[in-house]
């Protein structure tokens, strides 16, 4: 049997597949501790006797042979012994550092249970305490002092086949503000979901933090802080760093390497997206990913209200990246229904920290100007809701409790099925809880949130399962799709395509239970279906650079999916010591 090379893992590790393409083999030059301490290669006590002898690790492990199934049980037992979610986060991250395949096997064993730990809401607390819980670096840390040398730093990363980069500068981590270098927890967590939810091989994913300082005084005074101890650098020096970074990444990994921007402050997020979107394969998840998942929820809600998008009037609590991104995509959806652009914008209103955004108000940014309408100035969200009588309210300003009991009552008074989306993260920043929405509206509210909420049972016995409008429904599928066809750019239409595809996957049973999104247990299948739709769109609109075009796009995308099952290490013809093969070991 002559295996065929399918990809190079690193300079001294290769992956081969047998002719039947069902069995994969790893060839590596690493030996001894270098194997057991490499998270990509390590299988713990699941190494066979032949592998232990061949790789020079016989004697470095206990003599028992333990399957991955039993290893999973051990992880779960230890996990259950942890006293709180932060401890559970630290434990899982240590497992990722130690045994990558087992880490993803754990996540996929119950994605609903583990996603809130490795991602929102626990990752927010982890970022706040990142310097305290820091154990082992993951990804690349590039500072403002590295200008002129970024290409050299990328050379230090051992993997050469990088398909997706997730980058942050840490200035707006979730709803928690400027966390500087501590923000690395976000790209690490996002890319873990690229693999767990989207099936992208982890070796092809690279988390990056651009450390340009922080304006967080508490961090600057913290002796444990792991980042630069200086105020944030802005202006031309900042822009030069970003330009050099984008160029270096595309030079090193190709123009079709996806670069996902994450948790940049408003002041930079919009302009960087505008600057780079037509030059690189890039998107901003806070603007576009959030938009797609929110619009998918709205499209699903339309099936409940039996209406069209252009029938609705929508009020946003917040006017930042998420609000602007969602509003833009809502406008596109309305245009697709036949409504003129200007008319679609008039159906969208925004409330920021200074009140309702109206024409003539001072100091409006260019983005806010587009959603400023003729109306008297109003300062309170309650007054805005009572005056405009929206059919939907969407919270994205990280103002906890912004949707008061009165607001929810008012929404229920002039809507048979009021749409209430409390999308701010983490849970502590949610505009209202699922229980508040369902209880006050007597079960008529159509609810979605950014962080998970438990099911709610009303006094009449009805139980609702609130939909979590988590970006993980979108960005893993988008990442898988654009990298699968080697797209060079990501137009806005791709996110509307993803939103429509996601909404289509919500069943009537889901809607009846209060879900506006498919169950998280199906997230991998959801990502595959979104990726296939994106690949179809890319070829139809001449965005794909992978040729020839796959005839069966579904089969092609599925062929790329990462599996957490252990690979076998190729054992060459070798004359074992006569007594080596008689070692007595138990097997589990």
XYZ file of C-alpha atoms in Angstrom, residues 8 77 174 179 204 227 238 280 350 483 496 502 531 548 550 585-587:
18
model
C 2.380 18.870 5.193
C -14.289 13.455 35.647
C -16.782 41.952 24.266
C -8.042 44.765 27.959
C -4.274 26.072 9.682
C 1.506 43.393 27.698
C -0.857 52.490 14.391
C -7.531 41.321 1.185
C -30.711 54.048 16.730
C -10.974 29.138 2.510
C -26.675 37.871 3.672
C -28.907 29.743 8.633
C -19.886 26.775 3.690
C -10.974 23.245 -11.288
C -15.495 21.000 -7.566
C 0.483 -4.295 29.041
C -3.176 -3.880 29.802
C -5.468 -2.282 27.232
